[in-house]
Short mmCIF file of C-alpha atoms in Angstrom, two decimals:
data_model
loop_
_atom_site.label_atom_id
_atom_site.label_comp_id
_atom_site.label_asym_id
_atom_site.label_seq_id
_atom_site.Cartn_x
_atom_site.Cartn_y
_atom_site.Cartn_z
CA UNK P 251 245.14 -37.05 129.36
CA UNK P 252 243.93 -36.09 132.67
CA UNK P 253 245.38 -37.11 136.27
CA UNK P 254 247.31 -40.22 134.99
CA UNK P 255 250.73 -41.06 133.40
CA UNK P 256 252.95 -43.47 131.74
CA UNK P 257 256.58 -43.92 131.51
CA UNK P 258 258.27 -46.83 130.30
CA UNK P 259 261.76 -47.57 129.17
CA UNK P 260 261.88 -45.71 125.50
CA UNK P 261 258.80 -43.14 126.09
CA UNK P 262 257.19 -40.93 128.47
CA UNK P 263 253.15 -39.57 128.64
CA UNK P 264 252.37 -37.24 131.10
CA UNK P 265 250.65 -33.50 131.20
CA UNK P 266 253.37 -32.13 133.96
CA UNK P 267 250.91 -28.96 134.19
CA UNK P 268 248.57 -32.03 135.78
CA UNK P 269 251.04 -33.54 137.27
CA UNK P 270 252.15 -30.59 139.48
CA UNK P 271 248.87 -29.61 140.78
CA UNK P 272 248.79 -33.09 142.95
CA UNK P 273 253.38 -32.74 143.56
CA UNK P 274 253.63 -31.85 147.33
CA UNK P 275 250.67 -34.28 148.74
CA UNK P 276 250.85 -37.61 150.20
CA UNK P 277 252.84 -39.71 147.85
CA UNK P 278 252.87 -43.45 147.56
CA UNK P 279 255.08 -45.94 145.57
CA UNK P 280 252.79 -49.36 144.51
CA UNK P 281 254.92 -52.51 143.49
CA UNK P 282 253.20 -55.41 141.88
CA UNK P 283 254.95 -58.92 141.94
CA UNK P 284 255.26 -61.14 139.02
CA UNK P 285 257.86 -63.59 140.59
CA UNK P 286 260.81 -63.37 138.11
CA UNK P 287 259.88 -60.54 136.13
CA UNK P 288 259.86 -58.65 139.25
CA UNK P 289 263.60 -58.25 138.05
CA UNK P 290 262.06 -55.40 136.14
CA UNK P 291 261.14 -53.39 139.35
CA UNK P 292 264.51 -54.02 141.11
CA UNK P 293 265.83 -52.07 137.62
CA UNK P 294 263.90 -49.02 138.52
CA UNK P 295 264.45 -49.44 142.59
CA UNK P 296 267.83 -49.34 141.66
CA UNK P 297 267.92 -46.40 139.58
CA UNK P 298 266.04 -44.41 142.21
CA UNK P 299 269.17 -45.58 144.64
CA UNK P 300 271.32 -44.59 142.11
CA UNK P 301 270.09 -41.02 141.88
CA UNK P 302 268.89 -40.78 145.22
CA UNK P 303 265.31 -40.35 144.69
CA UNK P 304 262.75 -41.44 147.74
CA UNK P 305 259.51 -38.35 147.59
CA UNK P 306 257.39 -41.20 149.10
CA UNK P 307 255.43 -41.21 152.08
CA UNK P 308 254.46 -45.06 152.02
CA UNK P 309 254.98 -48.45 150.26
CA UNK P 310 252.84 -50.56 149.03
CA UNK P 311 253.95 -53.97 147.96
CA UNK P 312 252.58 -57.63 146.34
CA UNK P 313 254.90 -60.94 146.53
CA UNK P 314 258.25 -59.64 144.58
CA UNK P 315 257.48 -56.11 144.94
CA UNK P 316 257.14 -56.28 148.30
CA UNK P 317 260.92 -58.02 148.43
CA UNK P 318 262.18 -54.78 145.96
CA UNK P 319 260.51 -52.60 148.49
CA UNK P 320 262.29 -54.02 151.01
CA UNK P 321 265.79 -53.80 149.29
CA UNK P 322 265.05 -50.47 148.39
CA UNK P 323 264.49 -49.41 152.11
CA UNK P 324 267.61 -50.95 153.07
CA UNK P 325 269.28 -48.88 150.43
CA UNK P 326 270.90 -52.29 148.84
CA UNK P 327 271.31 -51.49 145.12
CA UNK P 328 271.68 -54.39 143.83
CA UNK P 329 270.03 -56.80 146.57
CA UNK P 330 266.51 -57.80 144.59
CA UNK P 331 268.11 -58.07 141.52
CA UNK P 332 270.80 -60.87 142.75
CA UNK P 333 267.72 -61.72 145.04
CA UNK P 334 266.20 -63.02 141.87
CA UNK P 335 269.10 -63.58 139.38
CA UNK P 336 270.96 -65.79 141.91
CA UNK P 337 268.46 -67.59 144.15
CA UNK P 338 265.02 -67.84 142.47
CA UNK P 339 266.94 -69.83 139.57
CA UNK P 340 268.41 -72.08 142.02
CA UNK P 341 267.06 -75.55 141.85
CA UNK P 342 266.68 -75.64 145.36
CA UNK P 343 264.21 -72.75 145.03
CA UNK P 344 262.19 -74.54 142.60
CA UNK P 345 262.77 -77.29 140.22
CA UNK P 346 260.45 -78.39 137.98
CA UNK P 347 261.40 -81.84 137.53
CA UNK P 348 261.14 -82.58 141.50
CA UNK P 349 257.62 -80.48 141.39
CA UNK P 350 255.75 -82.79 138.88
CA UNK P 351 257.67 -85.95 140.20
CA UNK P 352 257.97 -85.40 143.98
CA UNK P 353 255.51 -82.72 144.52
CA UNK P 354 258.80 -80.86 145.79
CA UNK P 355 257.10 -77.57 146.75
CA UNK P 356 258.55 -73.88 146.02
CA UNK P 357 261.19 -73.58 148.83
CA UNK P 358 260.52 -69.41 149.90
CA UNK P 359 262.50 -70.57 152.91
CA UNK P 360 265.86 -71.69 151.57
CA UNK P 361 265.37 -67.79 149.59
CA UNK P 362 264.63 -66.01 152.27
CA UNK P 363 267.18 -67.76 154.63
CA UNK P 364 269.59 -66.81 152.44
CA UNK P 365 269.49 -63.43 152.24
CA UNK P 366 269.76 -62.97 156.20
CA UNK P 367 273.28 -64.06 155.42
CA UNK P 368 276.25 -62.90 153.61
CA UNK P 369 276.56 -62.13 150.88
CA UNK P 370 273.04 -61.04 150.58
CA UNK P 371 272.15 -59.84 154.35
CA UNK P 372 268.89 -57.13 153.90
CA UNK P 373 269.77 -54.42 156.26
CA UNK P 374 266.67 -54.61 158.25
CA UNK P 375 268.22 -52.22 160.87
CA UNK P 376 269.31 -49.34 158.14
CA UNK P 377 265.37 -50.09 156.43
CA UNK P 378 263.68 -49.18 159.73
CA UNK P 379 265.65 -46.43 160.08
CA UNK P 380 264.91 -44.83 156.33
CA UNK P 381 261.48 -46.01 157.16
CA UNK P 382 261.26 -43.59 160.07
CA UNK P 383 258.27 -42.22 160.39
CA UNK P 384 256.96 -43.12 156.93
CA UNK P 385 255.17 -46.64 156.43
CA UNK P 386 255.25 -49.50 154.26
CA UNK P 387 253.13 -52.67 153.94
CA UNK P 388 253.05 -55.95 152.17
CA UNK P 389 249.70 -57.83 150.72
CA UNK P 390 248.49 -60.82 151.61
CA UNK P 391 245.18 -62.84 151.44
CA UNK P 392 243.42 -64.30 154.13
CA UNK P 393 242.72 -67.73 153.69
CA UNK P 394 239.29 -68.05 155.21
CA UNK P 395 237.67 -64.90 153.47
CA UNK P 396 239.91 -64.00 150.56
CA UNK P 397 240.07 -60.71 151.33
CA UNK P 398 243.25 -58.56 150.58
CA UNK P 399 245.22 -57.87 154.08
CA UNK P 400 248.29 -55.67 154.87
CA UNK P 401 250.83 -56.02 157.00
CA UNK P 402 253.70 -53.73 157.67
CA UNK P 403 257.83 -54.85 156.47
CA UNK P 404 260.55 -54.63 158.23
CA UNK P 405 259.13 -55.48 161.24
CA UNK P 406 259.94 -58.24 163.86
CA UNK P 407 258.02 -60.47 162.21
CA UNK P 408 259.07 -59.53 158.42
CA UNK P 409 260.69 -62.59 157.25
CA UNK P 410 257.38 -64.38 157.88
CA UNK P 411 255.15 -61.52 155.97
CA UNK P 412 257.93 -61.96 153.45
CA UNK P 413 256.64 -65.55 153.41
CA UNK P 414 253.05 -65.02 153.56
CA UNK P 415 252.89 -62.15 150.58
CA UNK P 416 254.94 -64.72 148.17
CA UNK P 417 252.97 -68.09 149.27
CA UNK P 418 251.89 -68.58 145.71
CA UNK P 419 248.63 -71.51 146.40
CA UNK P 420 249.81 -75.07 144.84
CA UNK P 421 252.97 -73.99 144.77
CA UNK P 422 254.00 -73.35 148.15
CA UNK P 423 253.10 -75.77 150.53
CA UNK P 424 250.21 -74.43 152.93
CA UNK P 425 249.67 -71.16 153.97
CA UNK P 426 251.40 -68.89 156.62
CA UNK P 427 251.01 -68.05 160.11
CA UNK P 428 250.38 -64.14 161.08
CA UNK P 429 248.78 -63.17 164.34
CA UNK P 430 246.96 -66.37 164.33
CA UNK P 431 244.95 -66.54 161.31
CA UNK P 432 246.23 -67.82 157.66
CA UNK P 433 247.43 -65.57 154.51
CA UNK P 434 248.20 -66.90 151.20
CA UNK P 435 249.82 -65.12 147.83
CA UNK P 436 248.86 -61.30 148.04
CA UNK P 437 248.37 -62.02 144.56
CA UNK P 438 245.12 -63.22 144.77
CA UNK P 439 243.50 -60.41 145.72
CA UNK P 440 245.65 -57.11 145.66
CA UNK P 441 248.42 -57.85 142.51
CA UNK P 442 248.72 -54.63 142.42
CA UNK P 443 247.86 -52.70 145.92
CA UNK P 444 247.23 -49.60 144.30
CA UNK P 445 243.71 -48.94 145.98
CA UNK P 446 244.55 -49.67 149.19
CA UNK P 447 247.45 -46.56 149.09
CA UNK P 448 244.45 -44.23 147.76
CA UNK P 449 242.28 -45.68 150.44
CA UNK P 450 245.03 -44.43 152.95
CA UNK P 451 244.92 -40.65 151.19
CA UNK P 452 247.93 -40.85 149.31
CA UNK P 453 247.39 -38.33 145.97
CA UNK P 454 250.56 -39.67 143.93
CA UNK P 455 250.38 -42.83 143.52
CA UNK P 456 253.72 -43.94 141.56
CA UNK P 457 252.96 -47.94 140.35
CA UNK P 458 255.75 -50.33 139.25
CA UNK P 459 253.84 -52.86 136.74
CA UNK P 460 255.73 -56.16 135.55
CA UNK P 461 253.48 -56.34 132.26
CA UNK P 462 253.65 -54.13 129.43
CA UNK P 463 251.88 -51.05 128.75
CA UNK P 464 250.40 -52.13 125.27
CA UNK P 465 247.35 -53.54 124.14
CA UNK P 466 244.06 -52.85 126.02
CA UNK P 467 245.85 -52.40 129.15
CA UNK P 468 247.21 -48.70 127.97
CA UNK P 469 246.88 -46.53 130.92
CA UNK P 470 246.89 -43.39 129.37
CA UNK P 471 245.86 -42.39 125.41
CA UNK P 472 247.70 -39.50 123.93
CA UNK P 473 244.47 -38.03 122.08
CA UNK P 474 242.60 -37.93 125.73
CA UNK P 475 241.90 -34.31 126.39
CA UNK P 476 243.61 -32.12 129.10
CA UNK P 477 242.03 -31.18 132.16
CA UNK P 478 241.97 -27.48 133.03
CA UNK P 479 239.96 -27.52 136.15
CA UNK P 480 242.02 -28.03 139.61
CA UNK P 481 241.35 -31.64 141.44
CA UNK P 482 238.77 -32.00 143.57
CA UNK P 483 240.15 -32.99 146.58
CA UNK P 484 238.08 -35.43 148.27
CA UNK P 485 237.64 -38.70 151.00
CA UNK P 486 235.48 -40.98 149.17
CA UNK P 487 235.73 -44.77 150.15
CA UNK P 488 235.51 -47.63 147.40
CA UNK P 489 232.07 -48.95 148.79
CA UNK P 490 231.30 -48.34 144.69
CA UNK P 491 233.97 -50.45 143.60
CA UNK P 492 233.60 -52.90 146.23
CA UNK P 493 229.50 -53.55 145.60
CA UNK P 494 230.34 -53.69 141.73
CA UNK P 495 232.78 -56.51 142.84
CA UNK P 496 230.05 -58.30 145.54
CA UNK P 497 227.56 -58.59 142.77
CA UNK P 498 229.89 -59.62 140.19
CA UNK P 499 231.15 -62.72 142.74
CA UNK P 500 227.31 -62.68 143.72
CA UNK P 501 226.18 -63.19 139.80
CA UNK P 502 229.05 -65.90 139.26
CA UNK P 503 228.18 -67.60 141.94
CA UNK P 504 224.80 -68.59 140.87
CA UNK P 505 225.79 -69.75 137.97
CA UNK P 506 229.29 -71.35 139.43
CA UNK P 507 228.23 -75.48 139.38
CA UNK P 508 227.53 -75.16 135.82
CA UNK P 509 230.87 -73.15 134.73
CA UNK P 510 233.00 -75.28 137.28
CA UNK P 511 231.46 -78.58 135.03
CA UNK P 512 232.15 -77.15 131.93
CA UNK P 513 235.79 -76.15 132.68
CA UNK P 514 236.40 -79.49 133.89
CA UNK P 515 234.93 -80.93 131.00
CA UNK P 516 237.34 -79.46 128.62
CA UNK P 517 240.23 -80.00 130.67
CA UNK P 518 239.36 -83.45 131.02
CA UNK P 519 238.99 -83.33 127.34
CA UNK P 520 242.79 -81.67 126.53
CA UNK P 521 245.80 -83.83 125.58
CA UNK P 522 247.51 -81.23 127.90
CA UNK P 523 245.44 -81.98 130.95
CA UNK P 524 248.40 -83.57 132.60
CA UNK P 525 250.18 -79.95 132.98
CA UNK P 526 247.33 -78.42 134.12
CA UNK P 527 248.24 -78.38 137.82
CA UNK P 528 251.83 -76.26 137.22
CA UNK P 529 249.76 -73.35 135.54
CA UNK P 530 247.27 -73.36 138.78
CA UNK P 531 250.06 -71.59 140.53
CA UNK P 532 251.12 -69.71 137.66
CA UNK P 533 251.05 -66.23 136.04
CA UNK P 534 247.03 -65.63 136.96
CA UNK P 535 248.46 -65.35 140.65
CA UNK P 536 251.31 -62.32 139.62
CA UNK P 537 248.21 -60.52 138.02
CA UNK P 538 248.80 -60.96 134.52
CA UNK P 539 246.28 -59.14 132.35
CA UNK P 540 246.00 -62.36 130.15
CA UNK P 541 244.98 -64.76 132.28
CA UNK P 542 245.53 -68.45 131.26
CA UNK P 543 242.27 -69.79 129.55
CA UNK P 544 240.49 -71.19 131.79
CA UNK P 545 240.37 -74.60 130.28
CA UNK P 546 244.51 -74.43 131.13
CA UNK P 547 243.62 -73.55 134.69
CA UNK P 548 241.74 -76.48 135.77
CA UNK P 549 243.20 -80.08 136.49
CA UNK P 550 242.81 -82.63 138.76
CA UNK P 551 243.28 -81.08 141.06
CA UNK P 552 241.26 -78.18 140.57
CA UNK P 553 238.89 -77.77 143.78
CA UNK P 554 236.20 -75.03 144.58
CA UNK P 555 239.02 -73.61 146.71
CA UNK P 556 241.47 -72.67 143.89
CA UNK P 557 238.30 -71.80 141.99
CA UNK P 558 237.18 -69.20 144.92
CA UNK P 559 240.83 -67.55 144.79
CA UNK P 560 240.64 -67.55 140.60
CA UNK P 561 237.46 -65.74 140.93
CA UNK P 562 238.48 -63.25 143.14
CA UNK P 563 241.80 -62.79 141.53
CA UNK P 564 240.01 -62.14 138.73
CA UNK P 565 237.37 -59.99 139.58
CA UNK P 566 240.13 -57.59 141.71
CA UNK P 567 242.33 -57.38 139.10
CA UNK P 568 239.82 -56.35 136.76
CA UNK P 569 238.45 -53.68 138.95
CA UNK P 570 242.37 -52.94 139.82
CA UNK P 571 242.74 -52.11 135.99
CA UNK P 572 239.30 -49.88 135.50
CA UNK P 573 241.49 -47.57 138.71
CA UNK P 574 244.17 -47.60 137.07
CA UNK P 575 242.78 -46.34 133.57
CA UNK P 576 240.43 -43.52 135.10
CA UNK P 577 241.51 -42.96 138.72
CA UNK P 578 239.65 -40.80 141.22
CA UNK P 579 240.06 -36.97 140.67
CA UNK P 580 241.60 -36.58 143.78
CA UNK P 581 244.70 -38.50 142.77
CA UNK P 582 247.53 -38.42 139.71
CA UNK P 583 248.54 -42.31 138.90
CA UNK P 584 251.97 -42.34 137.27
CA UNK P 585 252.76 -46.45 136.16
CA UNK P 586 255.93 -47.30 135.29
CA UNK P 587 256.12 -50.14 132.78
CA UNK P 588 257.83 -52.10 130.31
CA UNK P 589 257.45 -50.85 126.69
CA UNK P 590 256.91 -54.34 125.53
CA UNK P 591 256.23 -57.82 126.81
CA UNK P 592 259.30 -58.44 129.43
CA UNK P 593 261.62 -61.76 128.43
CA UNK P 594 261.16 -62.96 131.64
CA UNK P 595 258.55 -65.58 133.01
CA UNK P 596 257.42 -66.01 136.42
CA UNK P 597 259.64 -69.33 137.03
CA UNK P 598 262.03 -70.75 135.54
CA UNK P 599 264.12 -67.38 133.26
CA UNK P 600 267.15 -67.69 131.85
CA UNK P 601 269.49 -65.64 133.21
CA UNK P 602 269.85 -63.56 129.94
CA UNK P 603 267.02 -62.69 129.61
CA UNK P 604 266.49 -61.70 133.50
CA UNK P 605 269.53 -59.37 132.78
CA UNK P 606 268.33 -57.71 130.15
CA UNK P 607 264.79 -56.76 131.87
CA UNK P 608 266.54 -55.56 134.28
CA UNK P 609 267.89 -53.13 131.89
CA UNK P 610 264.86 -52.18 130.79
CA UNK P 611 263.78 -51.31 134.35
CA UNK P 612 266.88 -49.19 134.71
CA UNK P 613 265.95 -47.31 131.59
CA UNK P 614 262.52 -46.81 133.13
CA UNK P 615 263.85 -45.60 136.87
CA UNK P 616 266.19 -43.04 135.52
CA UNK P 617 263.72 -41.88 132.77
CA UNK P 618 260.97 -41.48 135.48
CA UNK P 619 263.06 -39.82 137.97
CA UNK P 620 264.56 -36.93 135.53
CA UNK P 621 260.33 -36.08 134.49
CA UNK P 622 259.58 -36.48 138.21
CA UNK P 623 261.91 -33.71 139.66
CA UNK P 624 261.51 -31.65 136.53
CA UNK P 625 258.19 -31.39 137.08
CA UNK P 626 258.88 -30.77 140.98
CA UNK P 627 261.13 -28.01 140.31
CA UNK P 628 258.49 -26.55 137.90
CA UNK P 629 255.64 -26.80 140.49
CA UNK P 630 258.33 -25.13 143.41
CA UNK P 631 259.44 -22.50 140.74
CA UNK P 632 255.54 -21.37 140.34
CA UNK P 633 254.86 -21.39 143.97
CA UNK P 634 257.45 -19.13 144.83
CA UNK P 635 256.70 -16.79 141.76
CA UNK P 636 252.89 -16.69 142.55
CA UNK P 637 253.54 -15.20 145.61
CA UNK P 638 256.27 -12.16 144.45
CA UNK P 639 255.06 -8.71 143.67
CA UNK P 640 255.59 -8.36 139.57
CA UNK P 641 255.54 -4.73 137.24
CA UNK P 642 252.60 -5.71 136.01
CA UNK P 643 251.09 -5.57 139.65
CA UNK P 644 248.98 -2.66 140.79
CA UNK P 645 248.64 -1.01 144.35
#
């Protein structure tokens, strides 16, 4: 393998000799959201609370990671997981009854009211201060253009980017308010932020994923040869990536009336077409790698709107997984990630099984954290021996 890594909870990959050529750079920690199974991340926050391990220079967070993120800044161990354990499978958060009868949208509010009290109560004031200097951000979507946005946390107005990175569409009511224009679900188009922190020049880029590492979304394969030759270190925007994307929306486009028929058609034509509008807001919007068919996606109320943000979605997430399975030289990935499918859906867990993902994301945290510093100590070991005089050393 070359500049990328993979640790999950029973198995690590990762060439440390890589690994410590990029150590000491800008560093970046990526969480993706996946609503419930976030519960997976706040196992691996945790465990870097536990063992007090922050190398990170900035934060880069979608929906439910950005929420981790935040507890994690605070330094409340403990805070996302009863953040999701305790609230998110509240009815009042979301019931699914009062959704298909009453159209009784997700209520982020009631969550995120509740944890600016007791017993919950994020530590905004103890965040900005670990913050410092550092930065972290939250993704969002802009309404109008679809485009992936980022907005600092733990700011004055962080309850409401809070709100705007988890505004999953058709199931949260509207959109939300930031500095006059309107952001959806960061989901749509940045699940997983991780271009935007090599955009800003971080080199490390450690990524918290909510799906498992198996199948054809393997980030790294054992057989893949070493590389010998230092990283080039270079500034390279993703104009690339980005006109790879253009033309893909550019070619689906053209073609989008007759698609857009056809899915209807076979929704219209499923016994299960009466469901369809629950999925709309479902699992394609946490950035599973399996999206729903398509024929699942689109009900009633299916509009060109929710078809614009499926497209997108899809197209980012796809070009989100070709970075993460051959980054840019001038960068070491290291995912974290469950070794198999986690337990938990997006809505609607049981608590068991949100408990026991959890412990798989502790596993994962203190796993990653004893290969992390053991290959720091390596790399600082090396540096200071490259620069004594040894025997062996002439004049």
């Amino acid at each position: 393998m070359a500049n990328l890594g993979l640790i999950t909870n029973t198995r690590t990959v990762i060439d440390d000799a890589q690994l410590q050529k990029y150590i000491g750079g800008k560093t970046a920690l990526v969480a993706q959201g996946g609503g419930q199974r976030g519960i997976f991340t706040s196992g691996v926050l945790d465990a870097f609370l536990l063992s007090n391990f922050d190398p990170f220079d900035e934060f880069y967070g979608t929906s439910a990671g950005a929420l981790n993120i935040c507890a994690y800044l605070s330094r409340q161990a403990g805070l996302g997981k009863s953040f999701i354990l305790d609230l998110t499978t509240d009815p009042q958060f979301f019931n699914l009854f009062s959704f298909i009868r009453r159209k009784q949208y997700l209520n982020l509010e009631w969550a995120l009211d509740r944890i600016c009290e007791y017993p919950y109560k994020l530590d905004i004031d103890m965040g900005r201060r670990v913050i410092g200097q550092r930065r972290a951000f939250a993704a969002v979507t802009d309404v109008s253009t679809l485009k992936d946005h980022y907005f600092p946390m733990l700011r004055e107005d962080w309850y409401q980017v809070l709100m705007a990175t988890s505004a999953i569409p058709n199931l949260f009511e509207g959109s939300v308010t930031l500095n006059q224009q309107a952001f959806i679900d960061g989901g749509v188009s940045a699940s997983i932020p991780v271009q935007e922190a090599w955009r800003q020049e971080n080199r490390t880029i450690v990524v918290i994923r909510t799906e498992e590492c198996g199948g054809e979304d393997t980030p790294v394969v054992d057989d893949q040869p070493v590389a010998t030759e230092p990283p080039t270190w270079f500034r390279e925007s993703l104009n690339g990536l980005q006109l790879q994307w253009q033309e893909k929306i550019q070619s689906w486009s053209n073609d989008w009336n007759g698609f857009f028929d056809n899915q209807i058609l076979k929704a219209q034509e499923s016994k299960h077409a009466q469901h369809l509008n629950l999925i709309n807001g479902g699992r394609w919007l946490f950035g599973a790698a399996d999206i729903y068919r398509l024929s699942h996606l689109f009900g009633e109320k299916f509009d060109s709107g929710l078809a614009d943000m499926l497209m997108v979605h899809y197209q980012t997430y796809a070009l989100t997984q070709e970075f993460l399975k051959t980054p840019p030289d001038d960068c070491f990935v290291l995912q974290i990630a469950p070794e198999v499918a986690l337990k938990t859906a997006s809505l609607m867990s049981d608590p068991e099984d949100i408990l026991h993902d959890y412990q798989l994301g502790l596993d994962a945290g203190f796993r990653f954290v004893e290969r992390y510093n053991l290959a720091s100590i390596t790399q600082v070991n090396a540096s200071e021996t490259s620069g004594l005089w040894l025997p062996s050393q002439t004049g």
